[in-house]
Amino acid sequence: QVQLQESGPGLVKPSETLSLTCTVSGASISNYYWSWSRQLPGKGLEWIGYISNSGRSNYNPSLKSRVTISVDTSKNQFSLKVSSVTAADTAVYYCAREHYDSRLGLDYWGQGTLVTVSS
Amino acid sequence: DIQMTQSPSSLSASVGDRVTITCRASQSISIYLNWYQQKPGKAPKLLIYAASSLQSGVPSRFSGSGSGTDFTLTITSLQPEDFAAYYCQQNYNTPWTFGQGTKVEIK
């Protein structure tokens, strides 16, 4: 059974870097694409970006200059960093699994973690 | 970016009703369209991928149709556990984008 679990600080100060990790179990991180999305309070979903099984990343231009997604195959984990955060980055952050064939959708998601940006 | 527009934004329905939600893309996306269900405080759950393929484990009362720019999610015989928000999402071109959501509420 595939499971994803986000972890990281729930509170980040403005101008600092938000860092989250997603731990994957039940699937090899080397065989899929892995992504991050977020949901602002009471709002819809925004895709942040993915990293492929070859280490190629693809980011949403709305965040591109501030986002880095990386993978640690030895720990079966992948990570998200968002720099220079503001209150507008306060959201629930989700990690998810994608496929080389994007038609297969985001088929497994973590339960989400709320990150609040505040001093 | 490809814009995804869902309608309606919300609807009220009764158990046993047939419910239809539509999603329109700002340009043709072939069949690169997915549908998700999200309950309060939970992660989205993939229901339909590639416009009409039922994700494993999803009840057969859920179905999807469409191609190009116009898509439909249909729930036949709405069940109590189906009251939730539904989102469409395109993965034809990055950045992947979601519709604004449709909230299905109890009448």
PDB file of C-alpha atoms in Angstrom:
ATOM      1  CA  GLN A   1       0.000   0.000   0.000  1.00  0.00           C
ATOM      2  CA  VAL A   2       1.462   3.325  -1.093  1.00  0.00           C
ATOM      3  CA  GLN A   3       1.599   5.991   1.601  1.00  0.00           C
ATOM      4  CA  LEU A   4       2.995   9.513   1.626  1.00  0.00           C
ATOM      5  CA  GLN A   5       3.640  11.557   4.767  1.00  0.00           C
ATOM      6  CA  GLU A   6       4.587  15.238   4.886  1.00  0.00           C
ATOM      7  CA  SER A   7       6.733  16.602   7.693  1.00  0.00           C
ATOM      8  CA  GLY A   8       8.247  19.941   8.586  1.00  0.00           C
ATOM      9  CA  PRO A   9       7.690  23.122  10.606  1.00  0.00           C
ATOM     10  CA  GLY A  10       4.151  24.370  10.866  1.00  0.00           C
ATOM     11  CA  LEU A  11       5.249  27.962  11.434  1.00  0.00           C
ATOM     12  CA  VAL A  12       7.723  29.916   9.315  1.00  0.00           C
ATOM     13  CA  LYS A  13       8.719  33.563   9.682  1.00  0.00           C
ATOM     14  CA  PRO A  14       8.290  35.990   6.775  1.00  0.00           C
ATOM     15  CA  SER A  15      11.331  36.196   4.452  1.00  0.00           C
ATOM     16  CA  GLU A  16      12.595  32.804   5.643  1.00  0.00           C
ATOM     17  CA  THR A  17      12.605  29.481   3.775  1.00  0.00           C
ATOM     18  CA  LEU A  18       9.798  26.944   4.077  1.00  0.00           C
ATOM     19  CA  SER A  19      11.149  23.367   4.083  1.00  0.00           C
ATOM     20  CA  LEU A  20       9.009  20.235   3.909  1.00  0.00           C
ATOM     21  CA  THR A  21       9.827  16.563   3.407  1.00  0.00           C
ATOM     22  CA  CYS A  22       7.607  13.804   2.048  1.00  0.00           C
ATOM     23  CA  THR A  23       8.406  10.243   3.082  1.00  0.00           C
ATOM     24  CA  VAL A  24       7.186   7.564   0.692  1.00  0.00           C
ATOM     25  CA  SER A  25       6.413   3.972   1.665  1.00  0.00           C
ATOM     26  CA  GLY A  26       5.105   1.133  -0.464  1.00  0.00           C
ATOM     27  CA  ALA A  27       6.676   2.434  -3.683  1.00  0.00           C
ATOM     28  CA  SER A  28      10.198   3.102  -4.897  1.00  0.00           C
ATOM     29  CA  ILE A  29      10.827   6.781  -5.341  1.00  0.00           C
ATOM     30  CA  SER A  30      13.029   5.937  -8.324  1.00  0.00           C
ATOM     31  CA  ASN A  31      10.116   4.687 -10.418  1.00  0.00           C
ATOM     32  CA  TYR A  32       7.728   7.647 -10.418  1.00  0.00           C
ATOM     33  CA  TYR A  33       7.399  11.412 -10.546  1.00  0.00           C
ATOM     34  CA  TRP A  34       6.768  13.264  -7.268  1.00  0.00           C
ATOM     35  CA  SER A  35       5.023  16.562  -6.807  1.00  0.00           C
ATOM     36  CA  TRP A  36       3.905  19.232  -4.402  1.00  0.00           C
ATOM     37  CA  SER A  37       0.651  21.166  -4.434  1.00  0.00           C
ATOM     38  CA  ARG A  38      -0.875  23.591  -1.980  1.00  0.00           C
ATOM     39  CA  GLN A  39      -4.286  24.838  -0.951  1.00  0.00           C
ATOM     40  CA  LEU A  40      -4.700  28.328   0.464  1.00  0.00           C
ATOM     41  CA  PRO A  41      -7.180  28.544   3.349  1.00  0.00           C
ATOM     42  CA  GLY A  42     -10.693  28.033   2.024  1.00  0.00           C
ATOM     43  CA  LYS A  43      -9.461  28.164  -1.557  1.00  0.00           C
ATOM     44  CA  GLY A  44      -8.693  25.874  -4.463  1.00  0.00           C
ATOM     45  CA  LEU A  45      -5.630  23.842  -5.341  1.00  0.00           C
ATOM     46  CA  GLU A  46      -2.360  25.093  -6.855  1.00  0.00           C
ATOM     47  CA  TRP A  47       0.248  22.748  -8.323  1.00  0.00           C
ATOM     48  CA  ILE A  48       3.761  23.789  -7.277  1.00  0.00           C
ATOM     49  CA  GLY A  49       5.895  21.415  -9.322  1.00  0.00           C
ATOM     50  CA  TYR A  50       7.358  17.938  -9.708  1.00  0.00           C
ATOM     51  CA  ILE A  51      10.617  16.101  -9.855  1.00  0.00           C
ATOM     52  CA  SER A  52      10.965  13.202 -12.266  1.00  0.00           C
ATOM     53  CA  ASN A  53      12.577   9.831 -11.658  1.00  0.00           C
ATOM     54  CA  SER A  54      15.608  11.127 -13.578  1.00  0.00           C
ATOM     55  CA  GLY A  55      15.910  14.168 -11.320  1.00  0.00           C
ATOM     56  CA  ARG A  56      14.427  16.657 -13.791  1.00  0.00           C
ATOM     57  CA  SER A  57      12.263  19.274 -12.120  1.00  0.00           C
ATOM     58  CA  ASN A  58       9.358  21.292 -13.483  1.00  0.00           C
ATOM     59  CA  TYR A  59       7.978  24.215 -11.505  1.00  0.00           C
ATOM     60  CA  ASN A  60       4.935  26.450 -11.701  1.00  0.00           C
ATOM     61  CA  PRO A  61       6.124  29.800 -13.102  1.00  0.00           C
ATOM     62  CA  SER A  62       4.091  31.555 -10.403  1.00  0.00           C
ATOM     63  CA  LEU A  63       6.597  30.258  -7.839  1.00  0.00           C
ATOM     64  CA  LYS A  64       9.532  29.154 -10.004  1.00  0.00           C
ATOM     65  CA  SER A  65      12.139  31.606  -8.759  1.00  0.00           C
ATOM     66  CA  ARG A  66      11.515  30.615  -5.132  1.00  0.00           C
ATOM     67  CA  VAL A  67      10.955  26.845  -5.340  1.00  0.00           C
ATOM     68  CA  THR A  68      13.276  23.848  -5.247  1.00  0.00           C
ATOM     69  CA  ILE A  69      12.152  20.230  -5.248  1.00  0.00           C
ATOM     70  CA  SER A  70      14.766  17.565  -4.582  1.00  0.00           C
ATOM     71  CA  VAL A  71      14.858  13.827  -3.980  1.00  0.00           C
ATOM     72  CA  ASP A  72      16.810  11.573  -1.612  1.00  0.00           C
ATOM     73  CA  THR A  73      16.585   8.061  -3.026  1.00  0.00           C
ATOM     74  CA  SER A  74      18.490   6.548  -0.109  1.00  0.00           C
ATOM     75  CA  LYS A  75      15.715   7.623   2.267  1.00  0.00           C
ATOM     76  CA  ASN A  76      12.836   7.273  -0.239  1.00  0.00           C
ATOM     77  CA  GLN A  77      11.999  10.919   0.418  1.00  0.00           C
ATOM     78  CA  PHE A  78      11.574  14.097  -1.573  1.00  0.00           C
ATOM     79  CA  SER A  79      11.585  17.671  -0.365  1.00  0.00           C
ATOM     80  CA  LEU A  80      10.215  21.127  -1.052  1.00  0.00           C
ATOM     81  CA  LYS A  81      11.870  24.452  -0.334  1.00  0.00           C
ATOM     82  CA  VAL A  82      10.157  27.801  -0.855  1.00  0.00           C
ATOM     83  CA  SER A  83      12.328  30.820  -0.194  1.00  0.00           C
ATOM     84  CA  SER A  84      11.415  34.375   0.846  1.00  0.00           C
ATOM     85  CA  VAL A  85       7.976  33.386   2.100  1.00  0.00           C
ATOM     86  CA  THR A  86       5.204  35.865   2.868  1.00  0.00           C
ATOM     87  CA  ALA A  87       1.771  35.512   4.439  1.00  0.00           C
ATOM     88  CA  ALA A  88       0.472  34.642   0.963  1.00  0.00           C
ATOM     89  CA  ASP A  89       2.352  31.329   1.224  1.00  0.00           C
ATOM     90  CA  THR A  90       0.238  30.248   4.219  1.00  0.00           C
ATOM     91  CA  ALA A  91      -1.466  27.077   3.002  1.00  0.00           C
ATOM     92  CA  VAL A  92      -1.913  23.356   3.408  1.00  0.00           C
ATOM     93  CA  TYR A  93       0.903  21.703   1.474  1.00  0.00           C
ATOM     94  CA  TYR A  94       0.391  18.277  -0.098  1.00  0.00           C
ATOM     95  CA  CYS A  95       2.870  15.854  -1.614  1.00  0.00           C
ATOM     96  CA  ALA A  96       1.644  13.438  -4.273  1.00  0.00           C
ATOM     97  CA  ARG A  97       2.743  10.769  -6.739  1.00  0.00           C
ATOM     98  CA  GLU A  98       2.636  11.338 -10.476  1.00  0.00           C
ATOM     99  CA  HIS A  99       3.546   9.217 -13.469  1.00  0.00           C
ATOM    100  CA  TYR A 100       5.669   9.558 -16.608  1.00  0.00           C
ATOM    101  CA  ASP A 101       2.364   9.253 -18.441  1.00  0.00           C
ATOM    102  CA  SER A 102       0.657  12.314 -17.013  1.00  0.00           C
ATOM    103  CA  ARG A 103      -2.752  11.006 -18.067  1.00  0.00           C
ATOM    104  CA  LEU A 104      -2.648   8.745 -15.003  1.00  0.00           C
ATOM    105  CA  GLY A 105      -3.107  11.726 -12.688  1.00  0.00           C
ATOM    106  CA  LEU A 106      -1.919  12.328  -9.135  1.00  0.00           C
ATOM    107  CA  ASP A 107      -2.932   8.977  -7.700  1.00  0.00           C
ATOM    108  CA  TYR A 108      -1.580   9.024  -4.145  1.00  0.00           C
ATOM    109  CA  TRP A 109      -1.476  12.023  -1.815  1.00  0.00           C
ATOM    110  CA  GLY A 110      -0.148  12.767   1.629  1.00  0.00           C
ATOM    111  CA  GLN A 111      -2.637  13.934   4.236  1.00  0.00           C
ATOM    112  CA  GLY A 112      -1.355  17.495   3.988  1.00  0.00           C
ATOM    113  CA  THR A 113       0.423  19.785   6.407  1.00  0.00           C
ATOM    114  CA  LEU A 114      -0.566  23.337   7.325  1.00  0.00           C
ATOM    115  CA  VAL A 115       2.225  25.868   7.095  1.00  0.00           C
ATOM    116  CA  THR A 116       1.566  29.304   8.547  1.00  0.00           C
ATOM    117  CA  VAL A 117       3.800  32.242   7.677  1.00  0.00           C
ATOM    118  CA  SER A 118       3.829  34.671  10.566  1.00  0.00           C
ATOM    119  CA  SER A 119       6.277  36.522  12.772  1.00  0.00           C
TER     120      SER A 119
ATOM    121  CA  ASP B   1      -1.472  28.683 -18.337  1.00  0.00           C
ATOM    122  CA  ILE B   2      -4.545  26.638 -19.219  1.00  0.00           C
ATOM    123  CA  GLN B   3      -7.578  27.908 -17.305  1.00  0.00           C
ATOM    124  CA  MET B   4     -10.082  25.372 -16.005  1.00  0.00           C
ATOM    125  CA  THR B   5     -13.626  26.547 -15.285  1.00  0.00           C
ATOM    126  CA  GLN B   6     -16.085  24.379 -13.384  1.00  0.00           C
ATOM    127  CA  SER B   7     -19.824  24.784 -13.090  1.00  0.00           C
ATOM    128  CA  PRO B   8     -21.708  25.055 -10.937  1.00  0.00           C
ATOM    129  CA  SER B   9     -19.605  26.327  -8.015  1.00  0.00           C
ATOM    130  CA  SER B  10     -21.972  24.592  -5.643  1.00  0.00           C
ATOM    131  CA  LEU B  11     -25.122  22.514  -5.783  1.00  0.00           C
ATOM    132  CA  SER B  12     -27.627  20.993  -3.394  1.00  0.00           C
ATOM    133  CA  ALA B  13     -28.832  17.477  -4.011  1.00  0.00           C
ATOM    134  CA  SER B  14     -30.544  14.613  -2.247  1.00  0.00           C
ATOM    135  CA  VAL B  15     -29.408  11.063  -1.665  1.00  0.00           C
ATOM    136  CA  GLY B  16     -30.253   9.067  -4.772  1.00  0.00           C
ATOM    137  CA  ASP B  17     -30.061  12.036  -7.151  1.00  0.00           C
ATOM    138  CA  ARG B  18     -28.060  12.067 -10.369  1.00  0.00           C
ATOM    139  CA  VAL B  19     -25.452  14.851 -10.268  1.00  0.00           C
ATOM    140  CA  THR B  20     -23.514  16.335 -13.174  1.00  0.00           C
ATOM    141  CA  ILE B  21     -20.538  18.696 -12.890  1.00  0.00           C
ATOM    142  CA  THR B  22     -18.950  20.285 -15.912  1.00  0.00           C
ATOM    143  CA  CYS B  23     -15.404  21.490 -16.534  1.00  0.00           C
ATOM    144  CA  ARG B  24     -14.244  23.601 -19.465  1.00  0.00           C
ATOM    145  CA  ALA B  25     -10.629  24.152 -20.502  1.00  0.00           C
ATOM    146  CA  SER B  26      -9.415  27.386 -22.071  1.00  0.00           C
ATOM    147  CA  GLN B  27      -7.816  25.372 -24.890  1.00  0.00           C
ATOM    148  CA  SER B  28      -7.982  21.806 -26.134  1.00  0.00           C
ATOM    149  CA  ILE B  29      -6.442  19.321 -23.710  1.00  0.00           C
ATOM    150  CA  SER B  30      -7.378  16.088 -25.503  1.00  0.00           C
ATOM    151  CA  ILE B  31      -8.239  13.664 -22.672  1.00  0.00           C
ATOM    152  CA  TYR B  32      -5.661  14.959 -20.190  1.00  0.00           C
ATOM    153  CA  LEU B  33      -8.303  15.627 -17.567  1.00  0.00           C
ATOM    154  CA  ASN B  34      -8.654  14.225 -14.063  1.00  0.00           C
ATOM    155  CA  TRP B  35     -11.351  14.502 -11.406  1.00  0.00           C
ATOM    156  CA  TYR B  36     -10.719  14.566  -7.646  1.00  0.00           C
ATOM    157  CA  GLN B  37     -12.970  14.404  -4.604  1.00  0.00           C
ATOM    158  CA  GLN B  38     -11.981  16.284  -1.460  1.00  0.00           C
ATOM    159  CA  LYS B  39     -13.665  16.048   1.915  1.00  0.00           C
ATOM    160  CA  PRO B  40     -13.080  18.665   4.643  1.00  0.00           C
ATOM    161  CA  GLY B  41      -9.635  18.362   6.236  1.00  0.00           C
ATOM    162  CA  LYS B  42      -8.603  15.582   3.847  1.00  0.00           C
ATOM    163  CA  ALA B  43      -6.372  15.313   0.799  1.00  0.00           C
ATOM    164  CA  PRO B  44      -7.861  15.152  -2.690  1.00  0.00           C
ATOM    165  CA  LYS B  45      -8.673  11.647  -3.913  1.00  0.00           C
ATOM    166  CA  LEU B  46      -8.319  10.700  -7.578  1.00  0.00           C
ATOM    167  CA  LEU B  47     -11.652   9.495  -8.985  1.00  0.00           C
ATOM    168  CA  ILE B  48     -11.267   9.654 -12.765  1.00  0.00           C
ATOM    169  CA  TYR B  49      -8.137   9.927 -14.910  1.00  0.00           C
ATOM    170  CA  ALA B  50      -7.705  10.440 -18.646  1.00  0.00           C
ATOM    171  CA  ALA B  51     -11.210  11.948 -18.764  1.00  0.00           C
ATOM    172  CA  SER B  52     -13.136   8.685 -18.434  1.00  0.00           C
ATOM    173  CA  SER B  53     -11.029   5.992 -16.732  1.00  0.00           C
ATOM    174  CA  LEU B  54     -12.206   4.982 -13.270  1.00  0.00           C
ATOM    175  CA  GLN B  55      -9.418   4.892 -10.681  1.00  0.00           C
ATOM    176  CA  SER B  56      -9.065   1.546  -8.917  1.00  0.00           C
ATOM    177  CA  GLY B  57     -11.343   1.227  -5.903  1.00  0.00           C
ATOM    178  CA  VAL B  58     -13.681   4.063  -6.907  1.00  0.00           C
ATOM    179  CA  PRO B  59     -17.388   3.107  -7.030  1.00  0.00           C
ATOM    180  CA  SER B  60     -18.893   2.672 -10.486  1.00  0.00           C
ATOM    181  CA  ARG B  61     -21.531   5.351  -9.797  1.00  0.00           C
ATOM    182  CA  PHE B  62     -18.794   7.841 -10.708  1.00  0.00           C
ATOM    183  CA  SER B  63     -18.144   8.357 -14.415  1.00  0.00           C
ATOM    184  CA  GLY B  64     -16.388  10.896 -16.599  1.00  0.00           C
ATOM    185  CA  SER B  65     -16.728  11.910 -20.220  1.00  0.00           C
ATOM    186  CA  GLY B  66     -15.499  14.462 -22.708  1.00  0.00           C
ATOM    187  CA  SER B  67     -12.481  15.443 -24.738  1.00  0.00           C
ATOM    188  CA  GLY B  68     -10.988  18.611 -26.136  1.00  0.00           C
ATOM    189  CA  THR B  69     -12.339  21.452 -24.017  1.00  0.00           C
ATOM    190  CA  ASP B  70     -15.547  20.147 -22.421  1.00  0.00           C
ATOM    191  CA  PHE B  71     -15.758  17.487 -19.748  1.00  0.00           C
ATOM    192  CA  THR B  72     -18.356  16.070 -17.386  1.00  0.00           C
ATOM    193  CA  LEU B  73     -18.285  14.207 -14.087  1.00  0.00           C
ATOM    194  CA  THR B  74     -21.486  12.305 -13.336  1.00  0.00           C
ATOM    195  CA  ILE B  75     -22.512  10.693 -10.079  1.00  0.00           C
ATOM    196  CA  THR B  76     -25.492   8.397 -10.479  1.00  0.00           C
ATOM    197  CA  SER B  77     -27.504   7.788  -7.318  1.00  0.00           C
ATOM    198  CA  LEU B  78     -25.700  10.155  -4.926  1.00  0.00           C
ATOM    199  CA  GLN B  79     -24.707   8.530  -1.645  1.00  0.00           C
ATOM    200  CA  PRO B  80     -24.214  10.205   1.796  1.00  0.00           C
ATOM    201  CA  GLU B  81     -20.438   9.784   1.537  1.00  0.00           C
ATOM    202  CA  ASP B  82     -20.381  11.673  -1.797  1.00  0.00           C
ATOM    203  CA  PHE B  83     -21.093  15.060  -0.231  1.00  0.00           C
ATOM    204  CA  ALA B  84     -17.763  16.773  -0.803  1.00  0.00           C
ATOM    205  CA  ALA B  85     -15.906  19.171  -3.095  1.00  0.00           C
ATOM    206  CA  TYR B  86     -14.946  18.041  -6.596  1.00  0.00           C
ATOM    207  CA  TYR B  87     -12.089  19.422  -8.667  1.00  0.00           C
ATOM    208  CA  CYS B  88     -11.083  18.928 -12.268  1.00  0.00           C
ATOM    209  CA  GLN B  89      -7.402  19.168 -13.224  1.00  0.00           C
ATOM    210  CA  GLN B  90      -5.608  19.274 -16.558  1.00  0.00           C
ATOM    211  CA  ASN B  91      -2.230  17.664 -17.100  1.00  0.00           C
ATOM    212  CA  TYR B  92      -1.849  18.398 -20.794  1.00  0.00           C
ATOM    213  CA  ASN B  93       0.624  21.257 -20.273  1.00  0.00           C
ATOM    214  CA  THR B  94       2.553  22.363 -17.226  1.00  0.00           C
ATOM    215  CA  PRO B  95       1.773  24.058 -14.972  1.00  0.00           C
ATOM    216  CA  TRP B  96      -0.978  21.590 -14.197  1.00  0.00           C
ATOM    217  CA  THR B  97      -4.042  23.610 -13.225  1.00  0.00           C
ATOM    218  CA  PHE B  98      -7.211  22.864 -11.266  1.00  0.00           C
ATOM    219  CA  GLY B  99     -10.744  24.107 -11.580  1.00  0.00           C
ATOM    220  CA  GLN B 100     -12.072  26.248  -8.760  1.00  0.00           C
ATOM    221  CA  GLY B 101     -14.106  23.378  -7.361  1.00  0.00           C
ATOM    222  CA  THR B 102     -17.739  22.345  -7.031  1.00  0.00           C
ATOM    223  CA  LYS B 103     -19.186  21.807  -3.582  1.00  0.00           C
ATOM    224  CA  VAL B 104     -21.929  19.178  -3.422  1.00  0.00           C
ATOM    225  CA  GLU B 105     -24.143  19.782  -0.422  1.00  0.00           C
ATOM    226  CA  ILE B 106     -27.108  18.005   1.100  1.00  0.00           C
ATOM    227  CA  LYS B 107     -30.498  19.400   0.144  1.00  0.00           C
TER     228      LYS B 107
END
